[in-house]
Amino acid sequence: MCTMHVLLVEDNPADADLTREAFESGRLRVDLSIAVDGVQAMELLKQEASRAGGTTPDLILLDLNLPRKNGRQTLAEIKGDDALKHIPVVVLTSSDAEQDVTNSYALGANCYVTKPVDLKSFQDTVSAVEDFWFSIVRLPHDTRNHSQPADGTDRAARIRC
Amino acid sequence: MKAIHVLLVEDNPADADLTRETLEAGKLHIDLSVAIDGEQALQMLKASYAAGTKPDLILLDLNLPRKGGRQILAEIKADESLRHIPVVILTSSDAERDVAQSYTLGANCYITKPVDLRAFQSIVAAVEDFWFGVVKLPVAGEPARADP
């Protein structure tokens, strides 16, 4: 089984714990890194991008309201950086404001997901994000095995590991 | 229930039919427009912008006559009035170069079309469930209301 590398940018420890638990209970092995603000997230990403043979995350989960450097600024920097812009960014935030939604898409967010308040819904949402991005979507720079079965039925296996 | 407007850019009539059938079989009321090449897609987008009926989501094939999917993607993502609309690449190409280039050009996600019929339908259904059930779409992509 392959491991997916996810960077979660989240300053709320309770939400970070919940996200980690949701990934741990999922089918895939997810290696979760956590940055607690935008400054730390950009440092991590730049280190990984510059390190020889280093691997940038397969997916970034980004909160919008963060200390030091907020999510909008972090998103703009990721999508303005040629070494990072290909990484899908899922905005995961409690904000339901239309301006935040439209602005995030305009800045290059790959999708925008609002955090449900209810615990079970929160976990379901994280699982839905995991299923879609790691089983349905083809991610960039995916060096894992892509052997194609002739009947095309084993979709998840074909796309991922 | 308010209809969700999807623009499918697809030159293969069989794939377009299959996508339409799958979306029609789903729970949601989806209003599907089909453009058969890139020129037509951009004309439709510009007309929908003028009419205030921009699509909520664009499903974009890469290999298209007249104007290819990469070029359309680049034009959509460079246009301030269109760039917020999510673009899902739905293509038979599995080439790493196409995947990486699409994300770099601003594709919201990249999906390879399975050859098998049922797998194709399950992929379209998964796109529908995720983008219209889990994701919050930009309001500016909403179709205009019929009454003021």
Short mmCIF file of C-alpha atoms in Angstrom, two decimals:
data_model
loop_
_atom_site.label_atom_id
_atom_site.label_comp_id
_atom_site.label_asym_id
_atom_site.label_seq_id
_atom_site.Cartn_x
_atom_site.Cartn_y
_atom_site.Cartn_z
CA MET A 1 0.00 0.00 0.00
CA CYS A 2 1.33 3.42 -0.86
CA THR A 3 1.37 6.40 1.45
CA MET A 4 -0.22 9.72 0.60
CA HIS A 5 1.48 12.80 1.97
CA VAL A 6 -0.94 15.47 3.16
CA LEU A 7 -0.02 18.85 4.60
CA LEU A 8 -2.69 20.23 6.90
CA VAL A 9 -2.43 23.94 7.68
CA GLU A 10 -4.58 24.39 10.75
CA ASP A 11 -4.13 26.40 13.94
CA ASN A 12 -6.97 24.77 15.86
CA PRO A 13 -5.59 21.65 17.63
CA ALA A 14 -9.04 20.09 18.02
CA ASP A 15 -9.73 20.33 14.28
CA ALA A 16 -6.24 19.01 13.50
CA ASP A 17 -6.82 16.02 15.79
CA LEU A 18 -10.18 15.31 14.20
CA THR A 19 -8.70 15.46 10.73
CA ARG A 20 -5.89 13.12 11.75
CA GLU A 21 -8.38 10.64 13.23
CA ALA A 22 -10.52 10.73 10.10
CA PHE A 23 -7.48 9.94 7.94
CA GLU A 24 -6.36 7.17 10.31
CA SER A 25 -9.72 5.48 10.06
CA GLY A 26 -9.69 5.68 6.25
CA ARG A 27 -8.59 2.96 3.84
CA LEU A 28 -5.40 4.65 2.73
CA ARG A 29 -2.21 5.24 4.63
CA VAL A 30 -1.90 9.00 4.98
CA ASP A 31 1.25 10.65 6.23
CA LEU A 32 -0.07 13.88 7.74
CA SER A 33 2.14 16.89 8.41
CA ILE A 34 0.69 19.81 10.30
CA ALA A 35 1.64 23.47 10.04
CA VAL A 36 0.00 25.77 12.56
CA ASP A 37 0.19 28.94 10.46
CA GLY A 38 0.95 30.17 6.96
CA VAL A 39 4.56 31.06 7.72
CA GLN A 40 5.31 27.54 8.92
CA ALA A 41 3.44 26.04 5.95
CA MET A 42 5.48 28.01 3.41
CA GLU A 43 8.75 27.12 5.19
CA LEU A 44 7.86 23.43 5.09
CA LEU A 45 6.81 23.55 1.44
CA LYS A 46 9.89 25.45 0.30
CA GLN A 47 12.19 23.07 2.19
CA GLU A 48 10.54 20.07 0.60
CA ALA A 49 10.57 21.59 -2.88
CA SER A 50 14.26 22.48 -2.70
CA ARG A 51 15.56 19.30 -1.11
CA ALA A 52 17.09 16.92 -3.66
CA GLY A 53 14.70 14.04 -4.18
CA GLY A 54 12.39 15.72 -1.70
CA THR A 55 8.69 15.19 -2.00
CA THR A 56 6.19 17.96 -1.77
CA PRO A 57 2.79 16.91 -0.41
CA ASP A 58 0.26 15.16 -2.63
CA LEU A 59 -2.45 17.41 -1.24
CA ILE A 60 -2.69 20.50 0.97
CA LEU A 61 -5.63 21.12 3.31
CA LEU A 62 -5.67 24.81 4.10
CA ASP A 63 -7.62 26.70 6.72
CA LEU A 64 -8.27 30.37 5.89
CA ASN A 65 -8.10 32.05 9.26
CA LEU A 66 -4.59 31.51 10.55
CA PRO A 67 -2.16 33.50 12.68
CA ARG A 68 0.94 35.23 11.28
CA LYS A 69 0.11 34.54 7.61
CA ASN A 70 -3.48 33.79 6.73
CA GLY A 71 -4.78 31.17 4.33
CA ARG A 72 -5.54 33.60 1.48
CA GLN A 73 -1.96 34.85 1.46
CA THR A 74 -0.59 31.30 1.77
CA LEU A 75 -2.81 30.15 -1.11
CA ALA A 76 -1.67 33.05 -3.30
CA GLU A 77 1.99 32.23 -2.56
CA ILE A 78 1.57 28.52 -3.32
CA LYS A 79 -0.25 29.22 -6.60
CA GLY A 80 2.31 31.87 -7.54
CA ASP A 81 5.27 29.54 -7.04
CA ASP A 82 6.25 27.44 -10.08
CA ALA A 83 7.64 24.70 -7.84
CA LEU A 84 4.42 24.41 -5.80
CA LYS A 85 1.47 25.55 -7.92
CA HIS A 86 0.67 22.05 -9.24
CA ILE A 87 -0.13 20.77 -5.73
CA PRO A 88 -3.91 20.59 -5.19
CA VAL A 89 -5.07 22.87 -2.39
CA VAL A 90 -8.34 22.06 -0.65
CA VAL A 91 -9.53 25.02 1.40
CA LEU A 92 -11.07 23.59 4.57
CA THR A 93 -12.52 26.34 6.68
CA SER A 94 -15.37 27.28 8.95
CA SER A 95 -16.03 30.37 6.83
CA ASP A 96 -19.19 30.20 4.79
CA ALA A 97 -18.81 33.74 3.43
CA GLU A 98 -19.42 34.06 -0.30
CA GLN A 99 -16.51 36.44 -0.62
CA ASP A 100 -14.13 33.85 0.87
CA VAL A 101 -15.44 31.16 -1.47
CA THR A 102 -15.17 33.16 -4.69
CA ASN A 103 -11.90 34.76 -3.67
CA SER A 104 -10.35 31.36 -2.89
CA TYR A 105 -11.30 29.96 -6.30
CA ALA A 106 -10.00 33.09 -8.00
CA LEU A 107 -6.69 32.67 -6.14
CA GLY A 108 -6.42 29.12 -7.47
CA ALA A 109 -7.90 26.92 -4.73
CA ASN A 110 -8.66 23.51 -6.23
CA CYS A 111 -11.80 23.24 -4.16
CA TYR A 112 -13.46 24.88 -1.17
CA VAL A 113 -14.99 22.83 1.62
CA THR A 114 -16.69 24.25 4.69
CA LYS A 115 -16.05 22.48 7.99
CA PRO A 116 -19.25 21.11 9.43
CA VAL A 117 -19.71 21.91 13.12
CA ASP A 118 -21.04 18.46 13.93
CA LEU A 119 -18.35 15.86 14.73
CA LYS A 120 -19.67 13.04 12.58
CA SER A 121 -20.23 15.36 9.61
CA PHE A 122 -16.69 16.70 9.99
CA GLN A 123 -15.25 13.19 9.76
CA ASP A 124 -17.52 12.33 6.81
CA THR A 125 -16.32 15.44 5.02
CA VAL A 126 -12.64 14.59 5.56
CA SER A 127 -13.34 11.05 4.33
CA ALA A 128 -15.12 12.38 1.24
CA VAL A 129 -12.13 14.61 0.47
CA GLU A 130 -9.78 11.64 0.94
CA ASP A 131 -11.87 9.35 -1.27
CA PHE A 132 -12.24 11.85 -4.07
CA TRP A 133 -8.67 13.12 -4.22
CA PHE A 134 -6.94 9.80 -3.69
CA SER A 135 -9.26 7.36 -5.47
CA ILE A 136 -10.97 9.30 -8.26
CA VAL A 137 -8.57 12.06 -9.16
CA ARG A 138 -5.24 11.64 -10.90
CA LEU A 139 -2.67 13.67 -8.97
CA PRO A 140 0.38 15.33 -10.55
CA HIS A 141 3.87 13.85 -10.34
CA ASP A 142 2.41 10.57 -9.32
CA THR A 143 5.29 8.17 -9.66
CA ARG A 144 3.37 5.19 -8.34
CA ASN A 145 2.52 2.25 -10.48
CA HIS A 146 -0.06 2.99 -13.16
CA SER A 147 -0.53 -0.43 -14.69
CA GLN A 148 -3.79 -0.36 -16.58
CA PRO A 149 -6.06 -3.38 -16.37
CA ALA A 150 -7.58 -4.24 -19.73
CA ASP A 151 -11.17 -4.02 -18.49
CA GLY A 152 -10.61 -0.72 -16.70
CA THR A 153 -12.74 -1.87 -13.78
CA ASP A 154 -10.20 -1.63 -11.01
CA ARG A 155 -10.30 2.12 -11.06
CA ALA A 156 -8.83 2.89 -7.65
CA ALA A 157 -6.05 0.37 -8.10
CA ARG A 158 -5.26 1.71 -11.53
CA ILE A 159 -5.12 5.31 -10.47
CA ARG A 160 -3.35 4.95 -7.18
CA CYS A 161 -1.23 2.08 -5.99
CA MET B 1 -34.90 22.87 -6.70
CA LYS B 2 -32.51 25.18 -8.46
CA ALA B 3 -30.74 23.59 -11.42
CA ILE B 4 -26.97 23.25 -11.45
CA HIS B 5 -25.43 24.32 -14.72
CA VAL B 6 -22.61 22.17 -16.09
CA LEU B 7 -20.73 22.87 -19.31
CA LEU B 8 -19.27 19.73 -20.87
CA VAL B 9 -16.61 20.29 -23.52
CA GLU B 10 -16.41 17.00 -25.38
CA ASP B 11 -16.10 16.14 -29.08
CA ASN B 12 -16.93 12.45 -28.71
CA PRO B 13 -20.75 12.08 -28.93
CA ALA B 14 -20.71 8.69 -27.18
CA ASP B 15 -18.84 10.11 -24.16
CA ALA B 16 -21.12 13.15 -24.12
CA ASP B 17 -24.23 10.93 -24.16
CA LEU B 18 -22.86 8.74 -21.39
CA THR B 19 -22.07 11.78 -19.25
CA ARG B 20 -25.54 13.21 -19.86
CA GLU B 21 -27.25 9.92 -18.98
CA THR B 22 -25.25 9.57 -15.77
CA LEU B 23 -25.95 13.13 -14.67
CA GLU B 24 -29.65 12.70 -15.48
CA ALA B 25 -29.78 9.52 -13.39
CA GLY B 26 -28.41 11.37 -10.36
CA LYS B 27 -30.36 12.98 -7.54
CA LEU B 28 -29.68 16.53 -8.60
CA HIS B 29 -31.29 18.63 -11.28
CA ILE B 30 -28.42 19.31 -13.65
CA ASP B 31 -28.71 21.49 -16.70
CA LEU B 32 -26.00 20.21 -19.07
CA SER B 33 -24.70 22.21 -22.02
CA VAL B 34 -22.35 20.52 -24.45
CA ALA B 35 -19.69 22.24 -26.55
CA ILE B 36 -18.00 20.05 -29.12
CA ASP B 37 -14.78 21.99 -29.43
CA GLY B 38 -12.78 24.71 -27.77
CA GLU B 39 -13.98 27.59 -29.95
CA GLN B 40 -17.59 26.73 -29.22
CA ALA B 41 -16.85 26.36 -25.49
CA LEU B 42 -15.35 29.84 -25.27
CA GLN B 43 -18.20 31.34 -27.29
CA MET B 44 -20.71 29.70 -24.95
CA LEU B 45 -18.82 30.90 -21.88
CA LYS B 46 -18.71 34.45 -23.15
CA ALA B 47 -22.42 34.36 -24.04
CA SER B 48 -23.30 32.87 -20.64
CA TYR B 49 -21.24 35.56 -18.93
CA ALA B 50 -23.13 38.27 -20.81
CA ALA B 51 -26.45 36.62 -19.91
CA GLY B 52 -25.45 36.08 -16.26
CA THR B 53 -25.73 32.29 -16.57
CA LYS B 54 -22.18 31.12 -16.11
CA PRO B 55 -21.79 27.40 -15.49
CA ASP B 56 -21.22 26.13 -11.95
CA LEU B 57 -18.70 23.58 -13.21
CA ILE B 58 -16.86 22.85 -16.44
CA LEU B 59 -15.98 19.31 -17.52
CA LEU B 60 -13.19 19.62 -20.06
CA ASP B 61 -11.72 17.06 -22.41
CA LEU B 62 -8.11 17.73 -23.46
CA ASN B 63 -8.01 16.54 -27.04
CA LEU B 64 -10.47 18.64 -28.99
CA PRO B 65 -10.68 19.96 -32.53
CA ARG B 66 -10.09 23.64 -33.40
CA LYS B 67 -8.90 24.70 -29.96
CA GLY B 68 -7.45 22.14 -27.56
CA GLY B 69 -8.38 21.71 -23.91
CA ARG B 70 -5.06 23.07 -22.65
CA GLN B 71 -5.61 26.33 -24.53
CA ILE B 72 -9.20 26.65 -23.27
CA LEU B 73 -8.09 25.94 -19.71
CA ALA B 74 -5.39 28.60 -19.96
CA GLU B 75 -7.88 31.12 -21.35
CA ILE B 76 -10.50 30.40 -18.66
CA LYS B 77 -7.97 30.67 -15.84
CA ALA B 78 -6.54 33.92 -17.25
CA ASP B 79 -9.99 35.53 -17.50
CA GLU B 80 -11.00 37.31 -14.31
CA SER B 81 -14.68 36.84 -15.01
CA LEU B 82 -14.31 33.06 -15.51
CA ARG B 83 -11.33 31.86 -13.48
CA HIS B 84 -13.32 31.07 -10.33
CA ILE B 85 -15.37 28.42 -12.17
CA PRO B 86 -14.04 24.95 -11.27
CA VAL B 87 -12.65 23.06 -14.25
CA VAL B 88 -12.54 19.27 -14.02
CA ILE B 89 -10.33 17.72 -16.71
CA LEU B 90 -12.01 14.55 -17.94
CA THR B 91 -9.81 12.92 -20.53
CA SER B 92 -8.59 9.60 -21.83
CA SER B 93 -5.00 10.81 -21.54
CA ASP B 94 -3.04 9.23 -18.73
CA ALA B 95 0.22 10.98 -19.69
CA GLU B 96 2.10 12.43 -16.74
CA ARG B 97 2.91 15.51 -18.80
CA ASP B 98 -0.80 16.21 -19.41
CA VAL B 99 -1.57 15.76 -15.71
CA ALA B 100 1.20 18.05 -14.46
CA GLN B 101 0.58 20.67 -17.15
CA SER B 102 -3.17 20.76 -16.44
CA TYR B 103 -2.64 21.41 -12.72
CA THR B 104 -0.04 24.03 -13.50
CA LEU B 105 -2.50 25.76 -15.86
CA GLY B 106 -5.04 25.86 -13.02
CA ALA B 107 -7.21 22.78 -13.53
CA ASN B 108 -9.18 22.13 -10.34
CA CYS B 109 -8.76 18.39 -10.72
CA TYR B 110 -7.73 15.84 -13.35
CA ILE B 111 -9.62 12.63 -13.98
CA THR B 112 -8.83 9.95 -16.54
CA LYS B 113 -11.82 8.44 -18.33
CA PRO B 114 -12.09 4.74 -17.68
CA VAL B 115 -12.63 2.66 -20.81
CA ASP B 116 -15.21 0.45 -19.13
CA LEU B 117 -18.79 1.76 -19.28
CA ARG B 118 -19.74 1.20 -15.65
CA ALA B 119 -16.47 2.61 -14.38
CA PHE B 120 -17.07 5.69 -16.54
CA GLN B 121 -20.53 6.15 -15.02
CA SER B 122 -19.22 5.71 -11.48
CA ILE B 123 -16.55 8.35 -12.14
CA VAL B 124 -19.12 10.86 -13.40
CA ALA B 125 -21.33 10.09 -10.39
CA ALA B 126 -18.34 10.59 -8.04
CA VAL B 127 -17.62 13.96 -9.64
CA GLU B 128 -21.27 14.94 -9.18
CA ASP B 129 -21.36 13.78 -5.55
CA PHE B 130 -18.14 15.53 -4.61
CA TRP B 131 -18.54 18.83 -6.46
CA PHE B 132 -22.25 19.29 -5.73
CA GLY B 133 -22.48 17.47 -2.39
CA VAL B 134 -19.25 18.14 -0.51
CA VAL B 135 -17.68 21.20 -2.09
CA LYS B 136 -18.92 24.75 -1.74
CA LEU B 137 -19.05 26.35 -5.17
CA PRO B 138 -18.58 30.04 -5.85
CA VAL B 139 -21.83 31.94 -5.91
CA ALA B 140 -20.74 33.97 -8.91
CA GLY B 141 -21.03 30.76 -10.92
CA GLU B 142 -24.70 30.40 -10.13
CA PRO B 143 -27.17 30.66 -12.95
CA ALA B 144 -29.19 33.84 -12.96
CA ARG B 145 -32.61 33.59 -11.39
CA ALA B 146 -35.50 33.59 -13.81
CA ASP B 147 -37.43 36.20 -11.84
CA PRO B 148 -35.89 39.39 -10.45
#
